[in-house]
Amino acid sequence: MLLLHICCGPCSFIPVKHLKANGVEFKGYFYNPNIHPLQEYLARREALTQVARLLDFEVIFDDAYDLEDFLTKVIFEPHRPKRCEVCYYLRLSKTAKKAKELGFSALSTTLLFSPFQFHELIRDIGEEVAKKEGLSFYYQDFRPYYYEGKKLAVEAGIYRQKYCGCIFSEKERFIKRLQKS
Ligand code: SF4
Protein backbone atom coordinates (compact mmCIF):
# COMPACT_ATOMS: atom_id res chain seq x y z
CA MET A 1 0.00 0.00 0.00
CA LEU A 2 1.29 3.44 -0.99
CA LEU A 3 0.71 6.84 0.62
CA LEU A 4 0.42 9.50 -2.07
CA HIS A 5 1.22 13.00 -0.91
CA ILE A 6 -1.17 15.31 -2.77
CA CYS A 7 -0.39 19.00 -3.18
CA CYS A 8 -3.73 19.93 -4.79
CA GLY A 9 -6.71 18.55 -6.73
CA PRO A 10 -5.66 19.42 -10.30
CA CYS A 11 -2.22 17.81 -9.87
CA SER A 12 -3.78 14.57 -8.61
CA PHE A 13 -5.69 13.51 -11.76
CA ILE A 14 -2.80 11.97 -13.68
CA PRO A 15 -0.91 10.33 -10.75
CA VAL A 16 -4.16 8.83 -9.40
CA LYS A 17 -5.19 7.52 -12.82
CA HIS A 18 -1.69 6.09 -13.28
CA LEU A 19 -1.72 4.28 -9.92
CA LYS A 20 -5.19 2.88 -10.57
CA ALA A 21 -4.26 1.75 -14.09
CA ASN A 22 -1.22 -0.06 -12.68
CA GLY A 23 -3.13 -1.74 -9.88
CA VAL A 24 -1.25 0.08 -7.10
CA GLU A 25 -3.25 0.28 -3.88
CA PHE A 26 -2.98 3.73 -2.35
CA LYS A 27 -4.48 6.45 -0.22
CA GLY A 28 -4.02 10.19 -0.69
CA TYR A 29 -2.42 12.37 1.97
CA PHE A 30 -3.03 16.12 2.03
CA TYR A 31 -0.38 17.87 4.10
CA ASN A 32 0.52 21.32 2.82
CA PRO A 33 1.20 23.96 5.49
CA ASN A 34 3.01 25.96 2.81
CA ILE A 35 -0.29 27.13 1.31
CA HIS A 36 -1.00 30.72 2.20
CA PRO A 37 -3.42 32.16 3.21
CA LEU A 38 -5.71 29.76 5.06
CA GLN A 39 -8.59 30.69 2.76
CA GLU A 40 -6.55 29.46 -0.21
CA TYR A 41 -5.69 26.30 1.73
CA LEU A 42 -9.39 25.64 2.23
CA ALA A 43 -10.15 26.23 -1.46
CA ARG A 44 -7.48 23.70 -2.50
CA ARG A 45 -8.63 21.25 0.14
CA GLU A 46 -12.19 21.48 -1.18
CA ALA A 47 -10.97 21.01 -4.77
CA LEU A 48 -9.24 17.81 -3.71
CA THR A 49 -12.39 16.45 -2.03
CA GLN A 50 -14.17 16.97 -5.37
CA VAL A 51 -11.47 15.11 -7.32
CA ALA A 52 -11.44 12.28 -4.75
CA ARG A 53 -15.21 11.92 -5.11
CA LEU A 54 -14.93 11.98 -8.89
CA LEU A 55 -12.11 9.44 -9.16
CA ASP A 56 -13.22 7.46 -6.11
CA PHE A 57 -10.19 7.32 -3.83
CA GLU A 58 -9.61 7.95 -0.15
CA VAL A 59 -7.70 10.94 1.21
CA ILE A 60 -6.28 11.48 4.68
CA PHE A 61 -6.46 15.21 5.41
CA ASP A 62 -3.77 16.36 7.81
CA ASP A 63 -5.14 19.73 8.85
CA ALA A 64 -2.50 20.58 11.44
CA TYR A 65 -1.65 23.49 9.10
CA ASP A 66 1.77 24.04 10.67
CA LEU A 67 2.21 27.48 9.13
CA GLU A 68 4.51 28.67 11.91
CA ASP A 69 6.75 25.65 11.39
CA PHE A 70 6.82 26.19 7.62
CA LEU A 71 7.62 29.91 7.87
CA THR A 72 10.26 29.36 10.54
CA LYS A 73 11.98 26.88 8.24
CA VAL A 74 11.91 28.94 5.03
CA ILE A 75 12.41 32.44 6.39
CA PHE A 76 16.21 32.28 6.15
CA GLU A 77 16.06 30.67 2.70
CA PRO A 78 13.41 32.83 0.99
CA HIS A 79 14.57 32.29 -2.60
CA ARG A 80 14.11 29.44 -5.02
CA PRO A 81 15.36 26.74 -5.29
CA LYS A 82 16.54 26.55 -1.67
CA ARG A 83 13.14 27.63 -0.34
CA CYS A 84 11.43 24.90 -2.36
CA GLU A 85 13.94 22.30 -1.19
CA VAL A 86 13.05 23.12 2.42
CA CYS A 87 9.34 23.02 1.53
CA TYR A 88 9.58 19.65 -0.23
CA TYR A 89 11.54 18.21 2.65
CA LEU A 90 9.00 19.36 5.23
CA ARG A 91 6.03 17.89 3.35
CA LEU A 92 7.66 14.68 2.18
CA SER A 93 9.34 13.83 5.47
CA LYS A 94 5.97 14.25 7.20
CA THR A 95 4.40 11.99 4.54
CA ALA A 96 7.09 9.35 5.11
CA LYS A 97 6.55 9.45 8.88
CA LYS A 98 2.78 9.16 8.43
CA ALA A 99 3.23 6.28 5.98
CA LYS A 100 5.41 4.44 8.49
CA GLU A 101 2.99 5.13 11.35
CA LEU A 102 0.04 3.77 9.33
CA GLY A 103 1.85 0.69 8.05
CA PHE A 104 2.27 1.71 4.39
CA SER A 105 5.25 0.30 2.48
CA ALA A 106 5.78 3.13 -0.01
CA LEU A 107 5.14 6.79 -0.71
CA SER A 108 5.00 9.13 -3.65
CA THR A 109 3.89 12.66 -4.43
CA THR A 110 1.83 14.55 -6.99
CA LEU A 111 4.60 17.17 -7.01
CA LEU A 112 6.17 14.92 -9.68
CA PHE A 113 3.41 16.07 -12.04
CA SER A 114 4.34 19.74 -12.32
CA PRO A 115 6.91 21.01 -14.85
CA PHE A 116 7.18 24.15 -12.70
CA GLN A 117 8.74 22.35 -9.74
CA PHE A 118 12.34 21.23 -9.23
CA HIS A 119 11.69 17.68 -10.32
CA GLU A 120 15.07 16.07 -9.56
CA LEU A 121 15.08 17.66 -6.12
CA ILE A 122 11.66 16.15 -5.37
CA ARG A 123 12.83 12.72 -6.50
CA ASP A 124 16.03 12.92 -4.42
CA ILE A 125 14.22 14.11 -1.29
CA GLY A 126 11.47 11.53 -1.76
CA GLU A 127 14.04 8.77 -1.95
CA GLU A 128 15.94 10.12 1.06
CA VAL A 129 12.94 10.46 3.40
CA ALA A 130 11.53 7.10 2.32
CA LYS A 131 14.86 5.39 3.03
CA LYS A 132 15.03 6.99 6.48
CA GLU A 133 11.73 5.33 7.39
CA GLY A 134 12.57 2.01 5.73
CA LEU A 135 10.05 2.57 2.91
CA SER A 136 10.35 2.80 -0.85
CA PHE A 137 9.73 5.86 -2.98
CA TYR A 138 7.54 5.31 -6.03
CA TYR A 139 9.03 7.48 -8.75
CA GLN A 140 7.33 8.35 -11.99
CA ASP A 141 7.83 11.37 -14.23
CA PHE A 142 4.29 12.64 -14.77
CA ARG A 143 5.35 15.90 -16.44
CA PRO A 144 4.72 14.75 -20.05
CA TYR A 145 1.02 14.48 -19.10
CA TYR A 146 0.80 17.97 -17.63
CA TYR A 147 -1.53 19.44 -20.26
CA GLU A 148 -3.69 16.33 -20.27
CA GLY A 149 -4.12 16.62 -16.50
CA LYS A 150 -4.84 20.32 -16.73
CA LYS A 151 -7.55 19.63 -19.33
CA LEU A 152 -9.16 17.02 -17.07
CA ALA A 153 -9.30 19.54 -14.21
CA VAL A 154 -10.80 22.23 -16.44
CA GLU A 155 -13.43 19.86 -17.83
CA ALA A 156 -14.39 18.76 -14.31
CA GLY A 157 -14.67 22.40 -13.18
CA ILE A 158 -12.05 21.94 -10.44
CA TYR A 159 -10.61 25.07 -8.84
CA ARG A 160 -7.11 25.80 -10.18
CA GLN A 161 -4.79 27.96 -8.11
CA LYS A 162 -2.86 30.89 -9.56
CA TYR A 163 0.37 30.44 -7.63
CA CYS A 164 2.38 27.57 -6.19
CA GLY A 165 1.35 28.01 -2.57
CA CYS A 166 3.55 30.00 -0.21
CA ILE A 167 3.37 33.74 0.38
CA PHE A 168 6.61 34.20 -1.60
CA SER A 169 5.17 32.46 -4.65
CA GLU A 170 2.03 34.58 -4.34
CA LYS A 171 4.23 37.67 -4.60
CA GLU A 172 6.23 36.24 -7.50
CA ARG A 173 3.04 35.44 -9.38
CA PHE A 174 1.52 38.91 -9.10
CA ILE A 175 4.52 41.25 -8.82
CA LYS A 176 4.73 41.74 -12.59
CA ARG A 177 1.22 43.15 -12.60
CA LEU A 178 2.22 45.68 -9.93
CA GLN A 179 5.39 46.63 -11.81
CA LYS A 180 3.43 47.17 -15.03
CA SER A 181 0.83 49.45 -13.44
S1 SF4 B 1 7.18 28.07 -4.43
FE1 SF4 B 1 5.93 26.25 -3.97
S2 SF4 B 1 7.38 24.58 -3.60
FE2 SF4 B 1 8.50 26.52 -3.45
S3 SF4 B 1 8.44 27.06 -1.28
FE3 SF4 B 1 6.69 28.07 -2.22
S4 SF4 B 1 5.00 26.64 -1.98
FE4 SF4 B 1 6.87 25.49 -1.60
CSV table of C-alpha atoms and ligand atoms in Angstrom, one decimal:
chain,number,residue,atom,x,y,z
A,1,MET,CA,0.0,0.0,0.0
A,2,LEU,CA,1.3,3.4,-1.0
A,3,LEU,CA,0.7,6.8,0.6
A,4,LEU,CA,0.4,9.5,-2.1
A,5,HIS,CA,1.2,13.0,-0.9
A,6,ILE,CA,-1.2,15.3,-2.8
A,7,CYS,CA,-0.4,19.0,-3.2
A,8,CYS,CA,-3.7,19.9,-4.8
A,9,GLY,CA,-6.7,18.5,-6.7
A,10,PRO,CA,-5.7,19.4,-10.3
A,11,CYS,CA,-2.2,17.8,-9.9
A,12,SER,CA,-3.8,14.6,-8.6
A,13,PHE,CA,-5.7,13.5,-11.8
A,14,ILE,CA,-2.8,12.0,-13.7
A,15,PRO,CA,-0.9,10.3,-10.7
A,16,VAL,CA,-4.2,8.8,-9.4
A,17,LYS,CA,-5.2,7.5,-12.8
A,18,HIS,CA,-1.7,6.1,-13.3
A,19,LEU,CA,-1.7,4.3,-9.9
A,20,LYS,CA,-5.2,2.9,-10.6
A,21,ALA,CA,-4.3,1.7,-14.1
A,22,ASN,CA,-1.2,-0.1,-12.7
A,23,GLY,CA,-3.1,-1.7,-9.9
A,24,VAL,CA,-1.2,0.1,-7.1
A,25,GLU,CA,-3.3,0.3,-3.9
A,26,PHE,CA,-3.0,3.7,-2.4
A,27,LYS,CA,-4.5,6.5,-0.2
A,28,GLY,CA,-4.0,10.2,-0.7
A,29,TYR,CA,-2.4,12.4,2.0
A,30,PHE,CA,-3.0,16.1,2.0
A,31,TYR,CA,-0.4,17.9,4.1
A,32,ASN,CA,0.5,21.3,2.8
A,33,PRO,CA,1.2,24.0,5.5
A,34,ASN,CA,3.0,26.0,2.8
A,35,ILE,CA,-0.3,27.1,1.3
A,36,HIS,CA,-1.0,30.7,2.2
A,37,PRO,CA,-3.4,32.2,3.2
A,38,LEU,CA,-5.7,29.8,5.1
A,39,GLN,CA,-8.6,30.7,2.8
A,40,GLU,CA,-6.5,29.5,-0.2
A,41,TYR,CA,-5.7,26.3,1.7
A,42,LEU,CA,-9.4,25.6,2.2
A,43,ALA,CA,-10.1,26.2,-1.5
A,44,ARG,CA,-7.5,23.7,-2.5
A,45,ARG,CA,-8.6,21.3,0.1
A,46,GLU,CA,-12.2,21.5,-1.2
A,47,ALA,CA,-11.0,21.0,-4.8
A,48,LEU,CA,-9.2,17.8,-3.7
A,49,THR,CA,-12.4,16.5,-2.0
A,50,GLN,CA,-14.2,17.0,-5.4
A,51,VAL,CA,-11.5,15.1,-7.3
A,52,ALA,CA,-11.4,12.3,-4.8
A,53,ARG,CA,-15.2,11.9,-5.1
A,54,LEU,CA,-14.9,12.0,-8.9
A,55,LEU,CA,-12.1,9.4,-9.2
A,56,ASP,CA,-13.2,7.5,-6.1
A,57,PHE,CA,-10.2,7.3,-3.8
A,58,GLU,CA,-9.6,7.9,-0.2
A,59,VAL,CA,-7.7,10.9,1.2
A,60,ILE,CA,-6.3,11.5,4.7
A,61,PHE,CA,-6.5,15.2,5.4
A,62,ASP,CA,-3.8,16.4,7.8
A,63,ASP,CA,-5.1,19.7,8.9
A,64,ALA,CA,-2.5,20.6,11.4
A,65,TYR,CA,-1.6,23.5,9.1
A,66,ASP,CA,1.8,24.0,10.7
A,67,LEU,CA,2.2,27.5,9.1
A,68,GLU,CA,4.5,28.7,11.9
A,69,ASP,CA,6.8,25.7,11.4
A,70,PHE,CA,6.8,26.2,7.6
A,71,LEU,CA,7.6,29.9,7.9
A,72,THR,CA,10.3,29.4,10.5
A,73,LYS,CA,12.0,26.9,8.2
A,74,VAL,CA,11.9,28.9,5.0
A,75,ILE,CA,12.4,32.4,6.4
A,76,PHE,CA,16.2,32.3,6.2
A,77,GLU,CA,16.1,30.7,2.7
A,78,PRO,CA,13.4,32.8,1.0
A,79,HIS,CA,14.6,32.3,-2.6
A,80,ARG,CA,14.1,29.4,-5.0
A,81,PRO,CA,15.4,26.7,-5.3
A,82,LYS,CA,16.5,26.5,-1.7
A,83,ARG,CA,13.1,27.6,-0.3
A,84,CYS,CA,11.4,24.9,-2.4
A,85,GLU,CA,13.9,22.3,-1.2
A,86,VAL,CA,13.0,23.1,2.4
A,87,CYS,CA,9.3,23.0,1.5
A,88,TYR,CA,9.6,19.6,-0.2
A,89,TYR,CA,11.5,18.2,2.6
A,90,LEU,CA,9.0,19.4,5.2
A,91,ARG,CA,6.0,17.9,3.3
A,92,LEU,CA,7.7,14.7,2.2
A,93,SER,CA,9.3,13.8,5.5
A,94,LYS,CA,6.0,14.2,7.2
A,95,THR,CA,4.4,12.0,4.5
A,96,ALA,CA,7.1,9.4,5.1
A,97,LYS,CA,6.6,9.4,8.9
A,98,LYS,CA,2.8,9.2,8.4
A,99,ALA,CA,3.2,6.3,6.0
A,100,LYS,CA,5.4,4.4,8.5
A,101,GLU,CA,3.0,5.1,11.4
A,102,LEU,CA,0.0,3.8,9.3
A,103,GLY,CA,1.9,0.7,8.1
A,104,PHE,CA,2.3,1.7,4.4
A,105,SER,CA,5.2,0.3,2.5
A,106,ALA,CA,5.8,3.1,0.0
A,107,LEU,CA,5.1,6.8,-0.7
A,108,SER,CA,5.0,9.1,-3.6
A,109,THR,CA,3.9,12.7,-4.4
A,110,THR,CA,1.8,14.5,-7.0
A,111,LEU,CA,4.6,17.2,-7.0
A,112,LEU,CA,6.2,14.9,-9.7
A,113,PHE,CA,3.4,16.1,-12.0
A,114,SER,CA,4.3,19.7,-12.3
A,115,PRO,CA,6.9,21.0,-14.9
A,116,PHE,CA,7.2,24.2,-12.7
A,117,GLN,CA,8.7,22.3,-9.7
A,118,PHE,CA,12.3,21.2,-9.2
A,119,HIS,CA,11.7,17.7,-10.3
A,120,GLU,CA,15.1,16.1,-9.6
A,121,LEU,CA,15.1,17.7,-6.1
A,122,ILE,CA,11.7,16.2,-5.4
A,123,ARG,CA,12.8,12.7,-6.5
A,124,ASP,CA,16.0,12.9,-4.4
A,125,ILE,CA,14.2,14.1,-1.3
A,126,GLY,CA,11.5,11.5,-1.8
A,127,GLU,CA,14.0,8.8,-1.9
A,128,GLU,CA,15.9,10.1,1.1
A,129,VAL,CA,12.9,10.5,3.4
A,130,ALA,CA,11.5,7.1,2.3
A,131,LYS,CA,14.9,5.4,3.0
A,132,LYS,CA,15.0,7.0,6.5
A,133,GLU,CA,11.7,5.3,7.4
A,134,GLY,CA,12.6,2.0,5.7
A,135,LEU,CA,10.0,2.6,2.9
A,136,SER,CA,10.3,2.8,-0.8
A,137,PHE,CA,9.7,5.9,-3.0
A,138,TYR,CA,7.5,5.3,-6.0
A,139,TYR,CA,9.0,7.5,-8.7
A,140,GLN,CA,7.3,8.4,-12.0
A,141,ASP,CA,7.8,11.4,-14.2
A,142,PHE,CA,4.3,12.6,-14.8
A,143,ARG,CA,5.4,15.9,-16.4
A,144,PRO,CA,4.7,14.7,-20.0
A,145,TYR,CA,1.0,14.5,-19.1
A,146,TYR,CA,0.8,18.0,-17.6
A,147,TYR,CA,-1.5,19.4,-20.3
A,148,GLU,CA,-3.7,16.3,-20.3
A,149,GLY,CA,-4.1,16.6,-16.5
A,150,LYS,CA,-4.8,20.3,-16.7
A,151,LYS,CA,-7.6,19.6,-19.3
A,152,LEU,CA,-9.2,17.0,-17.1
A,153,ALA,CA,-9.3,19.5,-14.2
A,154,VAL,CA,-10.8,22.2,-16.4
A,155,GLU,CA,-13.4,19.9,-17.8
A,156,ALA,CA,-14.4,18.8,-14.3
A,157,GLY,CA,-14.7,22.4,-13.2
A,158,ILE,CA,-12.0,21.9,-10.4
A,159,TYR,CA,-10.6,25.1,-8.8
A,160,ARG,CA,-7.1,25.8,-10.2
A,161,GLN,CA,-4.8,28.0,-8.1
A,162,LYS,CA,-2.9,30.9,-9.6
A,163,TYR,CA,0.4,30.4,-7.6
A,164,CYS,CA,2.4,27.6,-6.2
A,165,GLY,CA,1.3,28.0,-2.6
A,166,CYS,CA,3.6,30.0,-0.2
A,167,ILE,CA,3.4,33.7,0.4
A,168,PHE,CA,6.6,34.2,-1.6
A,169,SER,CA,5.2,32.5,-4.6
A,170,GLU,CA,2.0,34.6,-4.3
A,171,LYS,CA,4.2,37.7,-4.6
A,172,GLU,CA,6.2,36.2,-7.5
A,173,ARG,CA,3.0,35.4,-9.4
A,174,PHE,CA,1.5,38.9,-9.1
A,175,ILE,CA,4.5,41.2,-8.8
A,176,LYS,CA,4.7,41.7,-12.6
A,177,ARG,CA,1.2,43.1,-12.6
A,178,LEU,CA,2.2,45.7,-9.9
A,179,GLN,CA,5.4,46.6,-11.8
A,180,LYS,CA,3.4,47.2,-15.0
A,181,SER,CA,0.8,49.5,-13.4
B,1,SF4,S1,7.2,28.1,-4.4
B,1,SF4,FE1,5.9,26.3,-4.0
B,1,SF4,S2,7.4,24.6,-3.6
B,1,SF4,FE2,8.5,26.5,-3.4
B,1,SF4,S3,8.4,27.1,-1.3
B,1,SF4,FE3,6.7,28.1,-2.2
B,1,SF4,S4,5.0,26.6,-2.0
B,1,SF4,FE4,6.9,25.5,-1.6
